Every structure is written in C-alpha cells, then in structure tokens.
mmCIF file of C-alpha atoms and ligand atoms in Angstrom:
data_model
loop_
_atom_site.group_PDB
_atom_site.id
_atom_site.type_symbol
_atom_site.label_atom_id
_atom_site.label_comp_id
_atom_site.label_asym_id
_atom_site.label_seq_id
_atom_site.Cartn_x
_atom_site.Cartn_y
_atom_site.Cartn_z
ATOM 1 C CA MET Q 4 -20.770 4.031 0.003
ATOM 2 C CA THR Q 5 -16.886 4.387 -0.854
ATOM 3 C CA ARG Q 6 -15.905 1.544 -2.378
ATOM 4 C CA LYS Q 7 -13.776 0.141 0.277
ATOM 5 C CA LYS Q 8 -16.760 -1.054 2.255
ATOM 6 C CA LEU Q 9 -18.525 -1.921 -0.934
ATOM 7 C CA ILE Q 10 -16.075 -4.376 -1.399
ATOM 8 C CA ILE Q 11 -16.078 -5.550 2.225
ATOM 9 C CA GLY Q 12 -19.447 -5.480 2.352
ATOM 10 C CA LEU Q 13 -19.555 -7.621 -0.899
ATOM 11 C CA VAL Q 14 -17.197 -10.050 0.736
ATOM 12 C CA LEU Q 15 -19.505 -11.010 3.717
ATOM 13 C CA VAL Q 16 -22.399 -11.518 1.070
ATOM 14 C CA VAL Q 17 -19.827 -14.344 -0.483
ATOM 15 C CA CYS Q 18 -19.162 -15.397 2.885
ATOM 16 C CA HIS Q 19 -22.230 -15.261 4.979
ATOM 17 C CA CYS Q 20 -25.208 -15.166 2.840
ATOM 18 C CA VAL Q 21 -24.779 -18.329 0.503
ATOM 19 C CA VAL Q 22 -25.780 -20.934 3.592
ATOM 20 C CA GLU Q 23 -29.792 -20.346 4.616
ATOM 21 C CA LEU Q 24 -28.418 -20.940 8.233
ATOM 22 C CA GLU Q 25 -27.170 -17.355 8.175
ATOM 23 C CA ALA Q 26 -29.406 -15.868 10.872
ATOM 24 C CA GLN Q 27 -28.270 -17.611 13.743
ATOM 25 C CA LEU Q 28 -24.435 -16.751 13.391
ATOM 26 C CA GLN Q 29 -23.557 -14.373 16.139
ATOM 27 C CA VAL Q 30 -20.429 -12.189 16.216
ATOM 28 C CA GLY Q 31 -18.800 -12.639 19.263
ATOM 29 C CA PHE Q 32 -19.907 -16.170 19.146
ATOM 30 C CA TYR Q 33 -16.540 -17.724 20.853
ATOM 31 C CA ARG Q 34 -16.253 -14.497 23.203
ATOM 32 C CA SER Q 35 -17.335 -17.200 26.472
ATOM 33 C CA SER Q 36 -16.460 -20.744 24.744
ATOM 34 C CA CYS Q 37 -13.113 -19.788 23.213
ATOM 35 C CA SER Q 38 -12.101 -15.966 23.500
ATOM 36 C CA LEU Q 39 -8.635 -16.444 22.133
ATOM 37 C CA ALA Q 40 -10.095 -18.184 19.022
ATOM 38 C CA GLU Q 41 -9.637 -15.057 16.376
ATOM 39 C CA PHE Q 42 -7.207 -13.993 18.116
ATOM 40 C CA ILE Q 43 -5.260 -16.855 17.401
ATOM 41 C CA VAL Q 44 -6.140 -16.903 13.846
ATOM 42 C CA LYS Q 45 -5.583 -13.707 13.362
ATOM 43 C CA GLN Q 46 -1.459 -14.631 14.466
ATOM 44 C CA GLU Q 47 -1.546 -17.536 12.372
ATOM 45 C CA VAL Q 48 -2.570 -15.407 9.336
ATOM 46 C CA ARG Q 49 0.137 -13.099 10.136
ATOM 47 C CA ASN Q 50 2.753 -15.856 10.573
ATOM 48 C CA GLY Q 51 1.396 -17.450 7.198
ATOM 49 C CA PHE Q 52 1.854 -13.901 5.392
ATOM 50 C CA ILE Q 53 5.305 -13.512 6.678
ATOM 51 C CA ARG Q 54 6.334 -17.021 5.364
ATOM 52 C CA ASP Q 55 4.323 -16.418 2.008
ATOM 53 C CA ASN Q 56 2.379 -13.361 1.197
ATOM 54 C CA GLY Q 57 0.823 -15.054 -1.108
ATOM 55 C CA VAL Q 58 -1.182 -17.112 1.258
ATOM 56 C CA ALA Q 59 -3.573 -13.908 2.256
ATOM 57 C CA ALA Q 60 -5.220 -14.363 -1.310
ATOM 58 C CA GLY Q 61 -4.998 -17.977 -1.035
ATOM 59 C CA LEU Q 62 -7.060 -17.918 1.374
ATOM 60 C CA VAL Q 63 -9.913 -15.534 0.363
ATOM 61 C CA ARG Q 64 -10.012 -18.139 -2.550
ATOM 62 C CA MET Q 65 -10.227 -20.652 -0.050
ATOM 63 C CA HIS Q 66 -12.945 -19.156 1.737
ATOM 64 C CA PHE Q 67 -15.273 -18.218 -1.485
ATOM 65 C CA HIS Q 68 -14.209 -21.928 -3.147
ATOM 66 C CA ASP Q 69 -15.593 -22.990 0.409
ATOM 67 C CA CYS Q 70 -18.490 -21.547 0.291
ATOM 68 C CA PHE Q 71 -20.019 -21.801 -3.206
ATOM 69 C CA VAL Q 72 -19.924 -25.472 -2.725
ATOM 70 C CA ARG Q 73 -22.354 -26.297 0.143
ATOM 71 C CA GLY Q 74 -22.100 -23.029 2.331
ATOM 72 C CA CYS Q 75 -19.323 -21.839 4.261
ATOM 73 C CA ASP Q 76 -19.018 -25.742 6.090
ATOM 74 C CA ALA Q 77 -15.353 -25.993 5.363
ATOM 75 C CA SER Q 78 -15.848 -28.635 2.777
ATOM 76 C CA VAL Q 79 -13.300 -27.467 1.033
ATOM 77 C CA LEU Q 80 -10.361 -28.690 3.660
ATOM 78 C CA ILE Q 81 -11.931 -32.545 3.921
ATOM 79 C CA ASP Q 82 -8.741 -34.678 2.595
ATOM 80 C CA THR Q 83 -9.593 -37.337 -0.042
ATOM 81 C CA THR Q 84 -9.738 -41.105 0.671
ATOM 82 C CA PRO Q 85 -9.432 -43.942 -1.014
ATOM 83 C CA SER Q 86 -13.208 -44.237 -1.770
ATOM 84 C CA ASN Q 87 -13.978 -40.472 -2.333
ATOM 85 C CA THR Q 88 -12.264 -37.267 -4.158
ATOM 86 C CA ALA Q 89 -12.867 -34.530 -1.938
ATOM 87 C CA GLU Q 90 -13.129 -30.837 -3.220
ATOM 88 C CA LYS Q 91 -9.656 -30.357 -2.482
ATOM 89 C CA ASP Q 92 -8.983 -32.233 -5.282
ATOM 90 C CA SER Q 93 -10.900 -31.241 -7.980
ATOM 91 C CA PRO Q 94 -9.116 -29.016 -11.004
ATOM 92 C CA ALA Q 95 -10.469 -25.937 -9.584
ATOM 93 C CA ASN Q 96 -9.013 -26.347 -6.403
ATOM 94 C CA ASN Q 97 -5.899 -28.628 -7.050
ATOM 95 C CA PRO Q 98 -2.999 -27.635 -7.396
ATOM 96 C CA SER Q 99 -4.336 -23.825 -7.226
ATOM 97 C CA LEU Q 100 -5.761 -23.159 -3.811
ATOM 98 C CA ARG Q 101 -3.182 -22.326 -1.352
ATOM 99 C CA GLY Q 102 -2.701 -21.706 2.690
ATOM 100 C CA PHE Q 103 -4.375 -24.777 3.949
ATOM 101 C CA GLU Q 104 -1.375 -25.115 6.524
ATOM 102 C CA VAL Q 105 -2.717 -21.991 7.730
ATOM 103 C CA ILE Q 106 -5.917 -23.213 8.631
ATOM 104 C CA ASP Q 107 -4.238 -26.398 10.037
ATOM 105 C CA ASN Q 108 -2.092 -24.137 12.390
ATOM 106 C CA ALA Q 109 -4.753 -22.417 13.663
ATOM 107 C CA LYS Q 110 -7.154 -25.199 14.553
ATOM 108 C CA ALA Q 111 -4.181 -26.807 16.279
ATOM 109 C CA ARG Q 112 -3.689 -24.242 18.648
ATOM 110 C CA ILE Q 113 -7.455 -23.775 19.156
ATOM 111 C CA GLU Q 114 -8.026 -27.376 19.577
ATOM 112 C CA ALA Q 115 -5.111 -27.300 22.242
ATOM 113 C CA LEU Q 116 -7.205 -24.484 24.114
ATOM 114 C CA CYS Q 117 -10.577 -25.253 23.792
ATOM 115 C CA GLN Q 118 -11.332 -28.573 22.247
ATOM 116 C CA GLY Q 119 -14.126 -29.576 19.846
ATOM 117 C CA VAL Q 120 -15.487 -25.955 19.700
ATOM 118 C CA VAL Q 121 -14.152 -24.084 17.157
ATOM 119 C CA SER Q 122 -15.482 -24.885 13.368
ATOM 120 C CA CYS Q 123 -13.313 -25.285 11.012
ATOM 121 C CA ALA Q 124 -15.392 -23.106 9.373
ATOM 122 C CA ASP Q 125 -15.364 -20.379 11.233
ATOM 123 C CA ILE Q 126 -11.665 -20.934 11.389
ATOM 124 C CA LEU Q 127 -11.843 -19.922 7.630
ATOM 125 C CA ALA Q 128 -14.119 -17.242 7.542
ATOM 126 C CA PHE Q 129 -11.710 -15.070 10.143
ATOM 127 C CA ALA Q 130 -8.907 -16.149 8.048
ATOM 128 C CA ALA Q 131 -10.355 -14.607 5.196
ATOM 129 C CA ARG Q 132 -11.488 -11.602 7.142
ATOM 130 C CA ASP Q 133 -7.617 -11.382 8.486
ATOM 131 C CA SER Q 134 -6.110 -12.079 5.069
ATOM 132 C CA PHE Q 135 -8.092 -9.387 3.593
ATOM 133 C CA GLU Q 136 -7.196 -7.044 6.400
ATOM 134 C CA ILE Q 137 -3.138 -7.481 6.687
ATOM 135 C CA THR Q 138 -3.468 -6.714 2.747
ATOM 136 C CA GLY Q 139 -4.426 -3.424 3.690
ATOM 137 C CA GLY Q 140 -8.413 -3.448 3.843
ATOM 138 C CA LEU Q 141 -10.197 -2.886 6.264
ATOM 139 C CA GLY Q 142 -11.457 -5.069 8.598
ATOM 140 C CA TYR Q 143 -15.017 -6.319 9.708
ATOM 141 C CA ASP Q 144 -16.843 -8.264 12.017
ATOM 142 C CA VAL Q 145 -17.695 -12.082 10.973
ATOM 143 C CA PRO Q 146 -20.266 -13.372 12.236
ATOM 144 C CA ALA Q 147 -19.625 -17.223 13.434
ATOM 145 C CA GLY Q 148 -21.177 -20.724 14.746
ATOM 146 C CA ARG Q 149 -21.103 -22.361 11.154
ATOM 147 C CA ARG Q 150 -20.866 -25.995 11.750
ATOM 148 C CA ASP Q 151 -18.325 -28.387 9.627
ATOM 149 C CA GLY Q 152 -20.094 -30.198 6.789
ATOM 150 C CA ARG Q 153 -18.658 -33.733 6.618
ATOM 151 C CA ILE Q 154 -19.709 -34.587 2.336
ATOM 152 C CA SER Q 155 -16.773 -33.434 0.455
ATOM 153 C CA LEU Q 156 -16.805 -34.319 -3.282
ATOM 154 C CA ALA Q 157 -14.725 -33.023 -6.413
ATOM 155 C CA THR Q 158 -17.640 -33.465 -8.602
ATOM 156 C CA GLU Q 159 -19.330 -30.433 -6.378
ATOM 157 C CA ALA Q 160 -16.473 -28.332 -6.799
ATOM 158 C CA SER Q 161 -16.413 -28.470 -10.422
ATOM 159 C CA SER Q 162 -20.330 -28.064 -10.979
ATOM 160 C CA ASN Q 163 -20.424 -25.419 -8.564
ATOM 161 C CA LEU Q 164 -17.331 -23.124 -9.033
ATOM 162 C CA PRO Q 165 -16.729 -21.211 -12.542
ATOM 163 C CA PRO Q 166 -13.877 -22.264 -14.751
ATOM 164 C CA PRO Q 167 -11.965 -19.557 -16.388
ATOM 165 C CA THR Q 168 -13.511 -20.339 -19.686
ATOM 166 C CA PHE Q 169 -16.743 -19.050 -18.509
ATOM 167 C CA ASP Q 170 -18.843 -16.374 -20.233
ATOM 168 C CA VAL Q 171 -20.701 -13.453 -18.640
ATOM 169 C CA ASN Q 172 -23.697 -15.128 -19.044
ATOM 170 C CA GLN Q 173 -22.536 -18.148 -17.568
ATOM 171 C CA LEU Q 174 -20.813 -16.384 -14.648
ATOM 172 C CA THR Q 175 -23.958 -14.724 -13.990
ATOM 173 C CA LYS Q 176 -25.724 -17.464 -13.736
ATOM 174 C CA THR Q 177 -23.354 -19.190 -11.418
ATOM 175 C CA PHE Q 178 -23.720 -16.194 -9.135
ATOM 176 C CA SER Q 179 -27.371 -15.681 -9.388
ATOM 177 C CA ASN Q 180 -27.691 -19.622 -7.785
ATOM 178 C CA LYS Q 181 -26.331 -18.201 -5.041
ATOM 179 C CA GLY Q 182 -28.108 -15.182 -4.660
ATOM 180 C CA LEU Q 183 -25.374 -12.430 -5.621
ATOM 181 C CA THR Q 184 -26.342 -10.136 -8.530
ATOM 182 C CA GLN Q 185 -24.057 -9.597 -11.804
ATOM 183 C CA GLU Q 186 -22.702 -6.309 -9.908
ATOM 184 C CA GLU Q 187 -22.016 -8.330 -6.872
ATOM 185 C CA MET Q 188 -19.861 -10.550 -8.909
ATOM 186 C CA VAL Q 189 -18.015 -8.084 -10.865
ATOM 187 C CA THR Q 190 -16.832 -5.943 -7.777
ATOM 188 C CA LEU Q 191 -16.207 -9.234 -5.953
ATOM 189 C CA SER Q 192 -14.093 -11.365 -8.760
ATOM 190 C CA GLY Q 193 -12.601 -8.030 -10.275
ATOM 191 C CA LYS Q 194 -11.490 -6.382 -7.119
ATOM 192 C CA ASN Q 195 -10.125 -9.944 -6.106
ATOM 193 C CA HIS Q 196 -8.067 -10.628 -9.520
ATOM 194 C CA ARG Q 197 -6.881 -7.231 -9.503
ATOM 195 C CA LEU Q 198 -4.869 -8.006 -6.027
ATOM 196 C CA TYR Q 199 -3.369 -11.340 -7.607
ATOM 197 C CA THR Q 200 -1.882 -9.918 -10.357
ATOM 198 C CA GLN Q 201 -0.306 -6.903 -7.972
ATOM 199 C CA ASN Q 202 1.195 -9.798 -5.735
ATOM 200 C CA CYS Q 203 2.660 -11.393 -8.722
ATOM 201 C CA SER Q 204 4.448 -7.985 -9.385
ATOM 202 C CA ALA Q 205 7.007 -7.732 -7.151
ATOM 203 C CA ASN Q 206 5.546 -7.676 -3.632
ATOM 204 C CA LEU Q 207 3.497 -4.195 -4.263
ATOM 205 C CA GLY Q 208 0.566 -5.731 -4.315
ATOM 206 C CA TYR Q 209 -2.554 -5.678 -1.716
ATOM 207 C CA LYS Q 210 -1.798 -2.151 -0.372
ATOM 208 C CA ASN Q 211 -3.829 -0.439 -3.703
ATOM 209 C CA LEU Q 212 -7.451 -1.344 -2.399
HETATM 210 C C1 LIG T 269 -16.064 -14.900 -11.052
HETATM 211 C C2 LIG T 269 -15.508 -15.780 -11.095
HETATM 212 C C3 LIG T 269 -14.214 -16.359 -10.953
HETATM 213 C C4 LIG T 269 -13.443 -16.860 -11.977
HETATM 214 C C5 LIG T 269 -13.838 -17.703 -13.219
HETATM 215 C C6 LIG T 269 -12.406 -17.221 -10.726
HETATM 216 C C7 LIG T 269 -11.283 -18.098 -11.727
HETATM 217 C C8 LIG T 269 -9.798 -18.074 -11.041
HETATM 218 C C9 LIG T 269 -8.911 -18.466 -11.449
HETATM 219 C C10 LIG T 269 -8.258 -19.633 -13.202
HETATM 220 C C11 LIG T 269 -7.695 -18.173 -10.543
HETATM 221 C C12 LIG T 269 -6.003 -18.373 -10.965
HETATM 222 C C13 LIG T 269 -5.907 -19.689 -10.101
HETATM 223 C C14 LIG T 269 -4.667 -20.056 -10.332
HETATM 224 O O1 LIG T 269 -3.694 -19.806 -9.266
HETATM 225 O O2 LIG T 269 -4.212 -20.728 -10.821
HETATM 226 C C15 LIG T 269 -7.907 -17.335 -9.274
HETATM 227 C C16 LIG T 269 -7.280 -16.907 -8.905
HETATM 228 C C17 LIG T 269 -7.855 -16.031 -7.360
HETATM 229 N N1 LIG T 269 -9.452 -15.782 -6.972
HETATM 230 FE FE1 LIG T 269 -10.624 -16.304 -8.372
HETATM 231 N N2 LIG T 269 -12.315 -16.720 -10.148
HETATM 232 C C18 LIG T 269 -13.327 -16.208 -9.589
HETATM 233 C C19 LIG T 269 -13.664 -15.415 -8.807
HETATM 234 C C20 LIG T 269 -13.737 -15.076 -7.777
HETATM 235 C C21 LIG T 269 -13.971 -14.694 -6.294
HETATM 236 C C22 LIG T 269 -15.639 -14.249 -6.370
HETATM 237 C C23 LIG T 269 -12.994 -14.269 -5.412
HETATM 238 C C24 LIG T 269 -13.096 -14.071 -3.820
HETATM 239 C C25 LIG T 269 -14.230 -13.608 -3.246
HETATM 240 C C26 LIG T 269 -11.598 -15.044 -6.056
HETATM 241 C C27 LIG T 269 -10.644 -14.548 -5.794
HETATM 242 C C28 LIG T 269 -9.345 -15.027 -6.000
HETATM 243 C C29 LIG T 269 -8.035 -15.276 -5.538
HETATM 244 C C30 LIG T 269 -7.791 -14.092 -4.335
HETATM 245 C C31 LIG T 269 -6.975 -15.451 -5.958
HETATM 246 C C32 LIG T 269 -5.656 -15.417 -6.097
HETATM 247 C C33 LIG T 269 -5.119 -16.881 -5.233
HETATM 248 C C34 LIG T 269 -3.646 -16.971 -4.889
HETATM 249 O O3 LIG T 269 -3.434 -16.394 -5.278
HETATM 250 O O4 LIG T 269 -3.321 -18.326 -4.773
HETATM 251 N N3 LIG T 269 -12.018 -15.113 -7.626
HETATM 252 N N4 LIG T 269 -9.581 -17.275 -9.751
#
C-alpha cells in the first residue's frame, strides 16, 4: 500500500470508525434525495479555500475534533447557549478551530435545495474529504447517512481530545479509546501536522503529500 493510500485509509478510519452506526452508512446516500449535496459542499470548500487556504487544514481538524466527541455527529458545530457551554467553546476548539463558515454556507445552499435532508455531520465529512483533495491528496468516497447530535458539552471536548501536553502513552490511550492503534495515531497526527506547518511557510504546503 502506498503512503498516500495509507493516509486516506486512516482518515477514513477516524472519520467513520468511531461511531457504532458505521455499518448503516452508504456511499451515495443522497443520490436520489439530494443529488447535488456533495457537489455543493465541494464548491463551498473551494470558495473557502480561495478566500483563505488555511480553511482546508481547519476542516480536516474540525472533522477529527467532531468524531472524537460523541462520534461524527456535528456536535462540534452547535453553539453555546446561556445554559450550556458547547464543544465549540472548549479550549481545544476555541479559538483555534476554523472553517465554520464553509460548513454554514454549504448547509444554507443545501437546505434551500432540499430542506431537512442532509445532515451537518455528513456535510462536515464531505468537506474534510474535499479539503484533503484540494490540498493535493487523493479523493475518496465518503459513506453517508449520519444523524446530527443535539448534545454538545465543552467538558466532553476537553476530556476526549488530546491536549498538546500529552506524552506518547497518554496519546496512545486516547486513540485506543476510539479503536485506533498507535501506528494509526502517529500516521494521522504526523501527516496532518506537517501539512499545517507547511501552510504556515508561504503557501507551499499541501502539495507534498
Ligand atoms: C495526536 C494528538 C493530537 C494533538 C495533541 C493535536 C494538537 C494540535 C494542536 C495543538 C494544533 C494547533 C492548533 C492551533 O492552531 O492552535 C493542531 C493543529 C492541527 N491538527 Fe492536530 N492534534 C492531534 C491529532 C490530530 C489528528 C489525528 C489530525 C487529523 C486527523 C489533526 C489535524 C490537525 C490539523 C489539520 C491542524 C491544523 C489546523 C489549522 O491549521 O487550522 N490533528 N493539532
């Protein structure tokens, strides 16, 4: 297996294996109910990338941060209310997570076309794939059919997402809690963080996959 294929495989593992409902997901889930959904997401990722190419990295990380807390259920997108501090506002996500406007724009266009059909969780999963692709990675099919969650707690983001102070044993444990091996953890985090660093250095990043 080539290194690129391994990375894509592992992104898929993070994106799709941390939820028990995975077996029910299907590639082409919206083919008849909202056939333009994936196309619209791709367009909005491209628009966001043109405005600020950093959003691609932001969306990959957003998907990771969503999936590690209650599965890939878009709970990371829920806003804080007077009675609840949401995942979005945990120190793991605020202020560093970015790309929310890309998801909002895609969701608004999709809702205008097919109301109440496409979940935000799937939009985020598609957007992460498209972000990976637009930065030079290979494309891959995203099984869809996720349901959006309604619970979003900042405390759960803090307890499920690894802080940068963790040592290798703590990181390994965090990932094994989600069914991921140490090798998968190293491959995923090493590769994604290298892309991030490259982006910081004069727009040369993302192509060196
Ligand atoms: C191994 C545990 C991990 C730790 C401790 C960690 C921590 C961090 C931190 C501290 C940042 C910088 C955030 C900032 O801008 O202030 C970051 C960025 C990033 N991380 Fe991770 N991360 C981990 C794993 C992962 C994984 C598994 C992925 C992808 C699947 C990922 C994708 C990214 C990306 C794409 C960025 C750049 C985001 C941007 O530029 O907006 N990380 N990470």
